[in-house]
PDB file of C-alpha atoms in Angstrom:
ATOM      1  CA  MET A   1     -12.362 -21.619  -8.043  1.00 54.00           C
ATOM      2  CA  GLN A   2     -13.132 -20.810 -11.699  1.00 52.00           C
ATOM      3  CA  ALA A   3     -10.288 -18.312 -12.144  1.00 64.00           C
ATOM      4  CA  PHE A   4      -7.776 -21.077 -11.395  1.00 70.00           C
ATOM      5  CA  ARG A   5      -8.657 -22.782 -14.701  1.00 74.00           C
ATOM      6  CA  HIS A   6      -7.488 -19.775 -16.703  1.00 82.00           C
ATOM      7  CA  TRP A   7      -4.168 -19.293 -14.933  1.00 90.00           C
ATOM      8  CA  THR A   8      -0.878 -20.279 -16.530  1.00 90.00           C
ATOM      9  CA  THR A   9       1.129 -23.181 -15.157  1.00 91.00           C
ATOM     10  CA  ALA A  10       3.519 -20.711 -13.506  1.00 89.00           C
ATOM     11  CA  GLN A  11       0.617 -18.863 -11.874  1.00 90.00           C
ATOM     12  CA  LYS A  12      -0.870 -22.122 -10.571  1.00 91.00           C
ATOM     13  CA  ALA A  13       2.510 -23.076  -9.130  1.00 91.00           C
ATOM     14  CA  GLU A  14       2.774 -19.662  -7.427  1.00 90.00           C
ATOM     15  CA  TYR A  15      -0.684 -20.105  -5.936  1.00 91.00           C
ATOM     16  CA  LEU A  16       0.023 -23.624  -4.641  1.00 93.00           C
ATOM     17  CA  MET A  17       3.282 -22.478  -3.087  1.00 93.00           C
ATOM     18  CA  ALA A  18       1.429 -19.632  -1.355  1.00 92.00           C
ATOM     19  CA  LYS A  19      -1.092 -22.119   0.029  1.00 92.00           C
ATOM     20  CA  CYS A  20       1.769 -24.199   1.430  1.00 95.00           C
ATOM     21  CA  LEU A  21       3.353 -21.121   3.020  1.00 95.00           C
ATOM     22  CA  ALA A  22       0.094 -20.439   4.844  1.00 94.00           C
ATOM     23  CA  LEU A  23       0.577 -23.684   6.803  1.00 96.00           C
ATOM     24  CA  LEU A  24       3.990 -22.724   8.193  1.00 96.00           C
ATOM     25  CA  PRO A  25       4.987 -20.622  11.225  1.00 96.00           C
ATOM     26  CA  VAL A  26       5.283 -16.889  10.528  1.00 96.00           C
ATOM     27  CA  ASN A  27       9.088 -16.765  10.679  1.00 95.00           C
ATOM     28  CA  TRP A  28       9.480 -19.723   8.319  1.00 96.00           C
ATOM     29  CA  THR A  29       7.056 -18.213   5.806  1.00 97.00           C
ATOM     30  CA  SER A  30       8.761 -14.833   6.084  1.00 97.00           C
ATOM     31  CA  ASP A  31      12.246 -16.302   5.589  1.00 97.00           C
ATOM     32  CA  ILE A  32      11.177 -18.373   2.584  1.00 97.00           C
ATOM     33  CA  GLY A  33       9.630 -15.250   1.039  1.00 96.00           C
ATOM     34  CA  ALA A  34      12.877 -13.343   1.557  1.00 97.00           C
ATOM     35  CA  TYR A  35      14.858 -16.197  -0.025  1.00 97.00           C
ATOM     36  CA  LEU A  36      12.556 -16.248  -3.064  1.00 96.00           C
ATOM     37  CA  GLY A  37      12.822 -12.462  -3.296  1.00 97.00           C
ATOM     38  CA  ASN A  38      16.614 -12.752  -3.318  1.00 97.00           C
ATOM     39  CA  LYS A  39      16.449 -15.294  -6.152  1.00 97.00           C
ATOM     40  CA  GLU A  40      14.083 -13.024  -8.100  1.00 96.00           C
ATOM     41  CA  ALA A  41      16.525 -10.144  -7.625  1.00 97.00           C
ATOM     42  CA  GLN A  42      19.377 -12.182  -9.111  1.00 97.00           C
ATOM     43  CA  LYS A  43      17.239 -13.176 -12.114  1.00 97.00           C
ATOM     44  CA  ALA A  44      16.033  -9.616 -12.721  1.00 97.00           C
ATOM     45  CA  ILE A  45      19.571  -8.222 -12.510  1.00 97.00           C
ATOM     46  CA  LYS A  46      20.819 -10.819 -14.994  1.00 97.00           C
ATOM     47  CA  ALA A  47      17.900 -10.071 -17.353  1.00 97.00           C
ATOM     48  CA  LYS A  48      18.559  -6.298 -17.060  1.00 96.00           C
ATOM     49  CA  ARG A  49      14.952  -5.486 -16.263  1.00 96.00           C
ATOM     50  CA  LEU A  50      13.956  -1.827 -16.639  1.00 96.00           C
ATOM     51  CA  TRP A  51      12.594  -1.673 -13.104  1.00 97.00           C
ATOM     52  CA  ILE A  52      15.978  -2.785 -11.785  1.00 97.00           C
ATOM     53  CA  ASP A  53      17.587   0.191 -13.534  1.00 97.00           C
ATOM     54  CA  ARG A  54      14.963   2.526 -12.042  1.00 97.00           C
ATOM     55  CA  LEU A  55      15.548   1.054  -8.596  1.00 98.00           C
ATOM     56  CA  ARG A  56      19.304   1.651  -8.916  1.00 98.00           C
ATOM     57  CA  LYS A  57      18.715   5.270  -9.959  1.00 97.00           C
ATOM     58  CA  ASN A  58      16.303   5.905  -7.104  1.00 98.00           C
ATOM     59  CA  LEU A  59      18.637   4.319  -4.560  1.00 98.00           C
ATOM     60  CA  GLU A  60      21.359   6.642  -5.840  1.00 97.00           C
ATOM     61  CA  HIS A  61      19.401   9.872  -6.170  1.00 96.00           C
ATOM     62  CA  LEU A  62      16.629   9.557  -3.575  1.00 96.00           C
ATOM     63  CA  CYS A  63      18.421   7.428  -0.976  1.00 97.00           C
ATOM     64  CA  ASP A  64      21.838   9.012  -1.642  1.00 96.00           C
ATOM     65  CA  ILE A  65      23.668   5.681  -1.940  1.00 97.00           C
ATOM     66  CA  GLN A  66      26.612   6.659  -4.123  1.00 97.00           C
ATOM     67  CA  ASP A  67      28.837   3.587  -3.886  1.00 97.00           C
ATOM     68  CA  ALA A  68      27.904   1.090  -6.641  1.00 96.00           C
ATOM     69  CA  GLU A  69      28.599  -2.054  -4.578  1.00 97.00           C
ATOM     70  CA  GLU A  70      26.662  -0.768  -1.595  1.00 98.00           C
ATOM     71  CA  ARG A  71      23.830   0.246  -3.899  1.00 97.00           C
ATOM     72  CA  GLU A  72      23.668  -3.305  -5.288  1.00 97.00           C
ATOM     73  CA  ARG A  73      23.468  -4.727  -1.758  1.00 97.00           C
ATOM     74  CA  HIS A  74      20.585  -2.386  -0.969  1.00 98.00           C
ATOM     75  CA  LEU A  75      18.869  -3.333  -4.230  1.00 98.00           C
ATOM     76  CA  ILE A  76      18.953  -7.053  -3.408  1.00 97.00           C
ATOM     77  CA  ALA A  77      17.868  -6.391   0.175  1.00 98.00           C
ATOM     78  CA  PHE A  78      14.925  -4.324  -1.089  1.00 98.00           C
ATOM     79  CA  ILE A  79      13.653  -7.099  -3.372  1.00 98.00           C
ATOM     80  CA  SER A  80      14.157  -9.683  -0.615  1.00 98.00           C
ATOM     81  CA  ARG A  81      11.921  -7.573   1.640  1.00 97.00           C
ATOM     82  CA  ILE A  82       9.239  -7.481  -1.048  1.00 96.00           C
ATOM     83  CA  GLY A  83       9.425 -11.275  -1.276  1.00 96.00           C
ATOM     84  CA  ARG A  84       9.054 -11.448   2.505  1.00 96.00           C
ATOM     85  CA  ILE A  85       5.961  -9.208   2.397  1.00 95.00           C
ATOM     86  CA  TYR A  86       4.301 -11.190  -0.400  1.00 92.00           C
ATOM     87  CA  ALA A  87       4.806 -14.411   1.563  1.00 95.00           C
ATOM     88  CA  GLU A  88       3.439 -12.832   4.728  1.00 95.00           C
ATOM     89  CA  PHE A  89       0.139 -12.107   2.959  1.00 91.00           C
ATOM     90  CA  MET A  90      -0.589 -15.754   3.766  1.00 93.00           C
ATOM     91  CA  VAL A  91       0.027 -15.453   7.511  1.00 95.00           C
ATOM     92  CA  GLN A  92      -1.272 -11.989   8.373  1.00 94.00           C
ATOM     93  CA  GLN A  93      -3.825 -13.237  10.867  1.00 94.00           C
ATOM     94  CA  LYS A  94      -1.093 -15.285  12.554  1.00 96.00           C
ATOM     95  CA  ILE A  95       1.011 -12.111  12.873  1.00 97.00           C
ATOM     96  CA  ILE A  96      -1.932 -10.391  14.560  1.00 96.00           C
ATOM     97  CA  LYS A  97      -2.882 -13.318  16.813  1.00 95.00           C
ATOM     98  CA  LYS A  98       0.728 -13.675  17.977  1.00 95.00           C
ATOM     99  CA  ASN A  99       0.777  -9.950  18.883  1.00 95.00           C
ATOM    100  CA  GLN A 100       3.542  -9.318  16.367  1.00 96.00           C
ATOM    101  CA  ILE A 101       2.070  -5.953  15.428  1.00 97.00           C
ATOM    102  CA  GLU A 102       2.368  -3.051  17.847  1.00 97.00           C
ATOM    103  CA  ILE A 103       0.040  -0.029  17.698  1.00 97.00           C
ATOM    104  CA  SER A 104       1.494   3.446  18.149  1.00 98.00           C
ATOM    105  CA  GLY A 105      -1.289   5.975  18.639  1.00 97.00           C
ATOM    106  CA  GLY A 106      -3.893   3.631  20.071  1.00 96.00           C
ATOM    107  CA  GLU A 107      -5.370   6.485  22.099  1.00 97.00           C
ATOM    108  CA  ILE A 108      -6.385   8.152  18.811  1.00 98.00           C
ATOM    109  CA  LEU A 109      -8.275   5.016  17.777  1.00 97.00           C
ATOM    110  CA  ASP A 110      -9.980   4.900  21.173  1.00 96.00           C
ATOM    111  CA  SER A 111     -11.246   8.470  20.737  1.00 96.00           C
ATOM    112  CA  ILE A 112     -13.025   7.810  17.420  1.00 97.00           C
ATOM    113  CA  ASP A 113     -16.789   7.330  17.683  1.00 95.00           C
ATOM    114  CA  LYS A 114     -17.962   7.959  14.119  1.00 95.00           C
ATOM    115  CA  PRO A 115     -17.005   6.856  10.594  1.00 97.00           C
ATOM    116  CA  VAL A 116     -13.602   7.983   9.301  1.00 98.00           C
ATOM    117  CA  ILE A 117     -11.602   7.745   6.101  1.00 98.00           C
ATOM    118  CA  VAL A 118      -8.432   5.775   6.807  1.00 98.00           C
ATOM    119  CA  VAL A 119      -5.593   6.814   4.483  1.00 98.00           C
ATOM    120  CA  SER A 120      -2.354   4.914   4.122  1.00 98.00           C
ATOM    121  CA  CYS A 121       0.405   4.114   1.632  1.00 97.00           C
ATOM    122  CA  HIS A 122       2.419   1.114   0.458  1.00 97.00           C
ATOM    123  CA  LEU A 123       5.063   1.054   3.180  1.00 98.00           C
ATOM    124  CA  SER A 124       6.460  -2.210   4.579  1.00 97.00           C
ATOM    125  CA  ASN A 125       3.679  -4.813   5.047  1.00 96.00           C
ATOM    126  CA  TRP A 126       0.940  -2.368   4.036  1.00 96.00           C
ATOM    127  CA  GLU A 127      -1.807  -5.019   4.104  1.00 94.00           C
ATOM    128  CA  LEU A 128      -1.642  -4.969   7.904  1.00 96.00           C
ATOM    129  CA  ILE A 129      -3.433  -1.615   7.813  1.00 96.00           C
ATOM    130  CA  GLY A 130      -6.512  -3.844   7.917  1.00 95.00           C
ATOM    131  CA  HIS A 131      -5.725  -4.462  11.592  1.00 96.00           C
ATOM    132  CA  VAL A 132      -6.020  -0.727  12.246  1.00 97.00           C
ATOM    133  CA  ALA A 133      -9.355  -0.651  10.410  1.00 97.00           C
ATOM    134  CA  ALA A 134     -10.570  -3.671  12.409  1.00 96.00           C
ATOM    135  CA  LEU A 135      -9.720  -2.014  15.748  1.00 97.00           C
ATOM    136  CA  LEU A 136     -12.264   0.695  14.907  1.00 97.00           C
ATOM    137  CA  GLN A 137     -14.947  -2.025  15.114  1.00 96.00           C
ATOM    138  CA  ARG A 138     -17.048  -0.688  12.278  1.00 96.00           C
ATOM    139  CA  PRO A 139     -17.898  -2.024   8.779  1.00 97.00           C
ATOM    140  CA  CYS A 140     -15.384  -0.926   6.178  1.00 97.00           C
ATOM    141  CA  CYS A 141     -15.325  -0.138   2.458  1.00 96.00           C
ATOM    142  CA  ASP A 142     -11.923  -0.690   0.834  1.00 94.00           C
ATOM    143  CA  LEU A 143     -10.950   0.735  -2.573  1.00 92.00           C
ATOM    144  CA  TYR A 144      -8.327  -1.261  -4.453  1.00 89.00           C
ATOM    145  CA  LEU A 145      -6.626  -1.199  -7.844  1.00 85.00           C
ATOM    146  CA  PRO A 146      -6.447  -4.770  -9.222  1.00 83.00           C
ATOM    147  CA  PRO A 147      -2.804  -5.743  -9.906  1.00 82.00           C
ATOM    148  CA  ASP A 148      -1.696  -7.255 -13.210  1.00 82.00           C
ATOM    149  CA  ASN A 149      -0.883 -10.580 -11.554  1.00 85.00           C
ATOM    150  CA  PRO A 150      -4.191 -12.451 -10.957  1.00 88.00           C
ATOM    151  CA  VAL A 151      -2.608 -14.724  -8.338  1.00 88.00           C
ATOM    152  CA  ARG A 152      -1.444 -11.802  -6.206  1.00 85.00           C
ATOM    153  CA  GLU A 153      -4.830 -10.133  -6.609  1.00 86.00           C
ATOM    154  CA  HIS A 154      -6.564 -13.300  -5.425  1.00 88.00           C
ATOM    155  CA  LEU A 155      -4.225 -13.728  -2.451  1.00 87.00           C
ATOM    156  CA  ALA A 156      -4.429 -10.067  -1.417  1.00 86.00           C
ATOM    157  CA  LEU A 157      -8.226 -10.018  -1.584  1.00 88.00           C
ATOM    158  CA  LYS A 158      -8.427 -13.278   0.325  1.00 88.00           C
ATOM    159  CA  ALA A 159      -6.200 -11.783   3.029  1.00 88.00           C
ATOM    160  CA  ARG A 160      -8.410  -8.690   3.248  1.00 90.00           C
ATOM    161  CA  HIS A 161     -11.545 -10.798   3.536  1.00 90.00           C
ATOM    162  CA  LYS A 162     -10.060 -12.181   6.754  1.00 90.00           C
ATOM    163  CA  TRP A 163     -10.296  -8.763   8.423  1.00 92.00           C
ATOM    164  CA  PRO A 164     -12.659  -9.440  11.384  1.00 94.00           C
ATOM    165  CA  ILE A 165     -15.168  -6.772  10.329  1.00 95.00           C
ATOM    166  CA  PRO A 166     -17.824  -6.582   7.592  1.00 95.00           C
ATOM    167  CA  LEU A 167     -15.866  -5.578   4.482  1.00 94.00           C
ATOM    168  CA  GLU A 168     -16.895  -4.324   1.054  1.00 94.00           C
ATOM    169  CA  LEU A 169     -14.100  -4.478  -1.528  1.00 93.00           C
ATOM    170  CA  VAL A 170     -14.509  -1.927  -4.318  1.00 93.00           C
ATOM    171  CA  PRO A 171     -12.293  -2.128  -7.430  1.00 90.00           C
ATOM    172  CA  THR A 172     -11.314   1.165  -9.032  1.00 87.00           C
ATOM    173  CA  SER A 173     -13.927   2.105 -11.630  1.00 85.00           C
ATOM    174  CA  PRO A 174     -15.964   5.107 -12.818  1.00 84.00           C
ATOM    175  CA  SER A 175     -18.652   4.188 -10.257  1.00 86.00           C
ATOM    176  CA  CYS A 176     -16.355   3.610  -7.265  1.00 89.00           C
ATOM    177  CA  MET A 177     -16.932   7.047  -5.703  1.00 88.00           C
ATOM    178  CA  ARG A 178     -20.675   6.412  -5.714  1.00 91.00           C
ATOM    179  CA  GLN A 179     -20.184   3.022  -4.040  1.00 93.00           C
ATOM    180  CA  ILE A 180     -17.878   4.385  -1.360  1.00 95.00           C
ATOM    181  CA  SER A 181     -20.099   7.427  -0.764  1.00 94.00           C
ATOM    182  CA  LYS A 182     -23.038   5.092  -0.190  1.00 95.00           C
ATOM    183  CA  ALA A 183     -21.013   3.000   2.281  1.00 95.00           C
ATOM    184  CA  LEU A 184     -19.896   6.120   4.193  1.00 96.00           C
ATOM    185  CA  SER A 185     -23.486   7.386   4.298  1.00 95.00           C
ATOM    186  CA  ASN A 186     -24.492   4.039   5.825  1.00 95.00           C
ATOM    187  CA  GLY A 187     -21.949   4.371   8.634  1.00 96.00           C
ATOM    188  CA  SER A 188     -18.971   2.433   7.261  1.00 97.00           C
ATOM    189  CA  ASN A 189     -15.356   3.497   7.412  1.00 97.00           C
ATOM    190  CA  SER A 190     -13.296   3.629   4.225  1.00 97.00           C
ATOM    191  CA  VAL A 191      -9.671   2.648   3.559  1.00 97.00           C
ATOM    192  CA  LEU A 192      -7.749   4.388   0.770  1.00 97.00           C
ATOM    193  CA  PHE A 193      -4.105   3.919  -0.235  1.00 97.00           C
ATOM    194  CA  ILE A 194      -3.256   7.332  -1.619  1.00 97.00           C
ATOM    195  CA  ASP A 195       0.085   6.521  -3.288  1.00 97.00           C
ATOM    196  CA  GLU A 196      -1.420   4.334  -6.025  1.00 95.00           C
ATOM    197  CA  MET A 197       0.268   3.826  -9.411  1.00 94.00           C
ATOM    198  CA  ARG A 198      -1.742   4.013 -12.614  1.00 89.00           C
ATOM    199  CA  ASP A 199      -0.434   3.924 -16.183  1.00 89.00           C
ATOM    200  CA  GLY A 200       3.119   3.992 -14.823  1.00 92.00           C
ATOM    201  CA  TYR A 201       2.539   7.179 -12.802  1.00 95.00           C
ATOM    202  CA  VAL A 202       2.895   7.097  -9.019  1.00 96.00           C
ATOM    203  CA  SER A 203       0.311   9.631  -7.919  1.00 95.00           C
ATOM    204  CA  ALA A 204       1.722  10.563  -4.509  1.00 97.00           C
ATOM    205  CA  PRO A 205       3.663  11.653  -2.575  1.00 97.00           C
ATOM    206  CA  SER A 206       5.026  14.579  -4.533  1.00 97.00           C
ATOM    207  CA  LEU A 207       8.672  14.116  -3.396  1.00 96.00           C
ATOM    208  CA  GLY A 208       9.467  17.496  -4.925  1.00 94.00           C
ATOM    209  CA  ARG A 209       7.214  17.106  -7.976  1.00 95.00           C
ATOM    210  CA  ASN A 210       4.339  19.363  -8.904  1.00 95.00           C
ATOM    211  CA  ILE A 211       1.467  16.861  -8.707  1.00 96.00           C
ATOM    212  CA  PRO A 212      -2.141  17.538  -9.756  1.00 96.00           C
ATOM    213  CA  TYR A 213      -5.218  17.301  -7.595  1.00 97.00           C
ATOM    214  CA  ALA A 214      -6.062  13.801  -8.757  1.00 95.00           C
ATOM    215  CA  GLY A 215      -6.014  10.153  -7.753  1.00 93.00           C
ATOM    216  CA  ASN A 216      -6.902   8.685  -4.382  1.00 95.00           C
ATOM    217  CA  ARG A 217      -5.413  11.626  -2.459  1.00 97.00           C
ATOM    218  CA  TRP A 218      -7.881  13.990  -4.141  1.00 97.00           C
ATOM    219  CA  PHE A 219     -10.621  11.363  -3.834  1.00 95.00           C
ATOM    220  CA  ALA A 220     -10.078  11.155  -0.053  1.00 97.00           C
ATOM    221  CA  ALA A 221     -10.129  14.952   0.308  1.00 98.00           C
ATOM    222  CA  ARG A 222     -13.386  15.306  -1.648  1.00 97.00           C
ATOM    223  CA  LEU A 223     -15.044  12.480   0.298  1.00 97.00           C
ATOM    224  CA  ALA A 224     -14.041  14.136   3.580  1.00 98.00           C
ATOM    225  CA  ILE A 225     -15.660  17.412   2.501  1.00 97.00           C
ATOM    226  CA  LYS A 226     -18.756  15.792   1.022  1.00 96.00           C
ATOM    227  CA  HIS A 227     -19.506  13.648   4.080  1.00 96.00           C
ATOM    228  CA  GLU A 228     -17.931  15.947   6.716  1.00 96.00           C
ATOM    229  CA  LEU A 229     -15.746  13.085   7.910  1.00 98.00           C
ATOM    230  CA  ASP A 230     -12.337  13.146   9.553  1.00 98.00           C
ATOM    231  CA  ILE A 231      -9.356  11.488   7.874  1.00 98.00           C
ATOM    232  CA  LEU A 232      -7.254   9.025   9.886  1.00 98.00           C
ATOM    233  CA  PRO A 233      -3.635   8.745   8.615  1.00 98.00           C
ATOM    234  CA  ALA A 234      -1.911   5.454   9.461  1.00 98.00           C
ATOM    235  CA  TYR A 235       0.988   3.434   8.085  1.00 98.00           C
ATOM    236  CA  ILE A 236       3.058   0.316   8.761  1.00 98.00           C
ATOM    237  CA  LEU A 237       6.781  -0.025   9.481  1.00 98.00           C
ATOM    238  CA  PRO A 238       8.905  -3.102  10.269  1.00 97.00           C
ATOM    239  CA  ASN A 239       9.748  -3.802  13.902  1.00 95.00           C
ATOM    240  CA  GLY A 240      11.972  -6.870  13.592  1.00 91.00           C
ATOM    241  CA  LYS A 241      11.578 -10.030  11.486  1.00 88.00           C
ATOM    242  CA  GLY A 242       7.902 -10.852  11.184  1.00 91.00           C
ATOM    243  CA  HIS A 243       7.056  -8.004  13.568  1.00 96.00           C
ATOM    244  CA  TYR A 244       5.511  -4.659  12.644  1.00 98.00           C
ATOM    245  CA  ARG A 245       4.419  -1.339  14.059  1.00 98.00           C
ATOM    246  CA  ALA A 246       1.274   0.481  12.958  1.00 98.00           C
ATOM    247  CA  ILE A 247       1.695   4.240  13.398  1.00 98.00           C
ATOM    248  CA  VAL A 248      -1.600   6.082  13.808  1.00 98.00           C
ATOM    249  CA  GLU A 249      -1.403   9.865  13.457  1.00 98.00           C
ATOM    250  CA  PRO A 250      -3.810  12.615  14.617  1.00 98.00           C
ATOM    251  CA  LEU A 251      -7.028  13.068  12.669  1.00 98.00           C
ATOM    252  CA  ILE A 252      -7.169  15.525   9.788  1.00 98.00           C
ATOM    253  CA  GLN A 253     -10.443  17.370  10.409  1.00 98.00           C
ATOM    254  CA  PRO A 254     -12.222  19.198   7.561  1.00 97.00           C
ATOM    255  CA  SER A 255     -13.802  21.548  10.116  1.00 96.00           C
ATOM    256  CA  THR A 256     -10.377  23.130  10.737  1.00 97.00           C
ATOM    257  CA  PHE A 257      -9.999  24.300   7.127  1.00 97.00           C
ATOM    258  CA  GLU A 258     -11.508  27.500   5.710  1.00 96.00           C
ATOM    259  CA  GLY A 259     -12.814  28.460   2.282  1.00 97.00           C
ATOM    260  CA  SER A 260     -15.198  27.056  -0.293  1.00 97.00           C
ATOM    261  CA  LYS A 261     -15.683  23.292  -0.580  1.00 97.00           C
ATOM    262  CA  GLU A 262     -13.184  23.208  -3.460  1.00 97.00           C
ATOM    263  CA  GLU A 263     -10.632  25.285  -1.534  1.00 98.00           C
ATOM    264  CA  LYS A 264     -11.003  23.139   1.568  1.00 98.00           C
ATOM    265  CA  ALA A 265     -10.613  19.944  -0.466  1.00 98.00           C
ATOM    266  CA  LYS A 266      -7.380  21.282  -1.985  1.00 98.00           C
ATOM    267  CA  LYS A 267      -6.036  22.231   1.443  1.00 98.00           C
ATOM    268  CA  ILE A 268      -6.810  18.738   2.726  1.00 98.00           C
ATOM    269  CA  ALA A 269      -5.157  17.167  -0.337  1.00 98.00           C
ATOM    270  CA  ASP A 270      -2.066  19.320   0.313  1.00 98.00           C
ATOM    271  CA  LYS A 271      -2.038  18.191   3.939  1.00 98.00           C
ATOM    272  CA  LEU A 272      -2.269  14.556   2.840  1.00 98.00           C
ATOM    273  CA  ASP A 273       0.674  15.026   0.477  1.00 98.00           C
ATOM    274  CA  GLU A 274       2.681  16.675   3.263  1.00 98.00           C
ATOM    275  CA  THR A 275       1.820  13.769   5.558  1.00 98.00           C
ATOM    276  CA  ILE A 276       2.825  10.903   3.284  1.00 98.00           C
ATOM    277  CA  ASN A 277       5.841  12.852   2.003  1.00 98.00           C
ATOM    278  CA  SER A 278       7.292  12.578   5.497  1.00 98.00           C
ATOM    279  CA  TRP A 279       6.388   8.881   5.784  1.00 98.00           C
ATOM    280  CA  VAL A 280       7.899   7.886   2.455  1.00 98.00           C
ATOM    281  CA  SER A 281      10.958  10.165   2.397  1.00 97.00           C
ATOM    282  CA  GLU A 282      12.014   8.827   5.812  1.00 97.00           C
ATOM    283  CA  ASN A 283      11.433   5.184   4.789  1.00 98.00           C
ATOM    284  CA  LEU A 284      12.183   5.060   1.066  1.00 98.00           C
ATOM    285  CA  GLU A 285      13.722   1.597   1.155  1.00 97.00           C
ATOM    286  CA  HIS A 286      10.477   0.227   2.601  1.00 98.00           C
ATOM    287  CA  TRP A 287       8.285   1.883  -0.051  1.00 98.00           C
ATOM    288  CA  TYR A 288       6.860  -0.624  -2.525  1.00 97.00           C
ATOM    289  CA  TRP A 289       6.843   1.830  -5.448  1.00 98.00           C
ATOM    290  CA  LEU A 290      10.563   2.696  -5.274  1.00 98.00           C
ATOM    291  CA  PRO A 291      11.432   0.568  -8.373  1.00 97.00           C
ATOM    292  CA  TYR A 292       8.570   2.131 -10.333  1.00 96.00           C
ATOM    293  CA  TYR A 293       8.795   5.771  -9.298  1.00 97.00           C
ATOM    294  CA  GLU A 294       9.972   8.062 -12.124  1.00 96.00           C
ATOM    295  CA  PRO A 295      10.359  11.703 -11.019  1.00 93.00           C
ATOM    296  CA  GLN A 296      10.214  13.035 -14.600  1.00 92.00           C
ATOM    297  CA  ARG A 297       7.134  11.085 -15.673  1.00 92.00           C
ATOM    298  CA  GLY A 298       4.109  13.274 -16.333  1.00 89.00           C
ATOM    299  CA  PHE A 299       0.552  12.735 -15.184  1.00 88.00           C
ATOM    300  CA  PRO A 300      -1.139  10.366 -17.676  1.00 84.00           C
ATOM    301  CA  ALA A 301      -3.504  11.946 -20.174  1.00 66.00           C
ATOM    302  CA  VAL A 302      -7.188  11.244 -19.650  1.00 52.00           C
ATOM    303  CA  LYS A 303      -8.408   8.620 -22.109  1.00 50.00           C
ATOM    304  CA  LYS A 304     -11.369   9.744 -24.202  1.00 40.00           C
TER     305      LYS A 304
END
């Protein structure tokens, strides 16, 4: 692996630890991840990281946790959960093989007989949305935004490549819509996480903000109109330690919207925002972007 040569010593150590975690039972890996997350929380609090301050503010204002001591307990628990999820990247197929993921809405999956656009968001162990995509038994095109940490990018992509379906991974780029359009035209499904963060701005859900028609939410809506494809909303929630539930919701069908193509795309984008608003607002402490979400931050200017 050529990339390994260019990693720092700390990154190599993180990678080797992840490889070791992959050899352990799911619960052991999950618990070790939570322990490491707890340690990271203590270090970040001591170092007074900016994202820790944002997390405190969001726990207070969005989650309505007013007591400072209780808020600190929730903060540490949140980061421990993130550590658990990162560790579980290494054992996702074990989670699936051990039937530790339950499907709610399986009858919707059974009714689908043509390509769809699967939309999701970063709730709980979001990478398990690949199991939902695999149950559709169709090749899939997955758009992703490469993270800053090359080790986590490598591990996440490796986990996705284990989905038991033909998979095309498409990094965000000026040509990504063309690549995904081609895949959809050839009969593949697509997976889009529509709450992505770029340049410090979390694009969706609105959570009371006035958000533009932009980002993956707008991308999904335009693809649905262009290819006349239904959108399948689905997300992941915890269901006990090392256990999860995939919630599959009814299809969003472009044929049910009226107006010009632009008007229909906007109505679909509004429906998508309404959908993930309910997911995230009801499960804020399981939303990955909670430490990074800034309600007052404006949409980033387009770089020329």
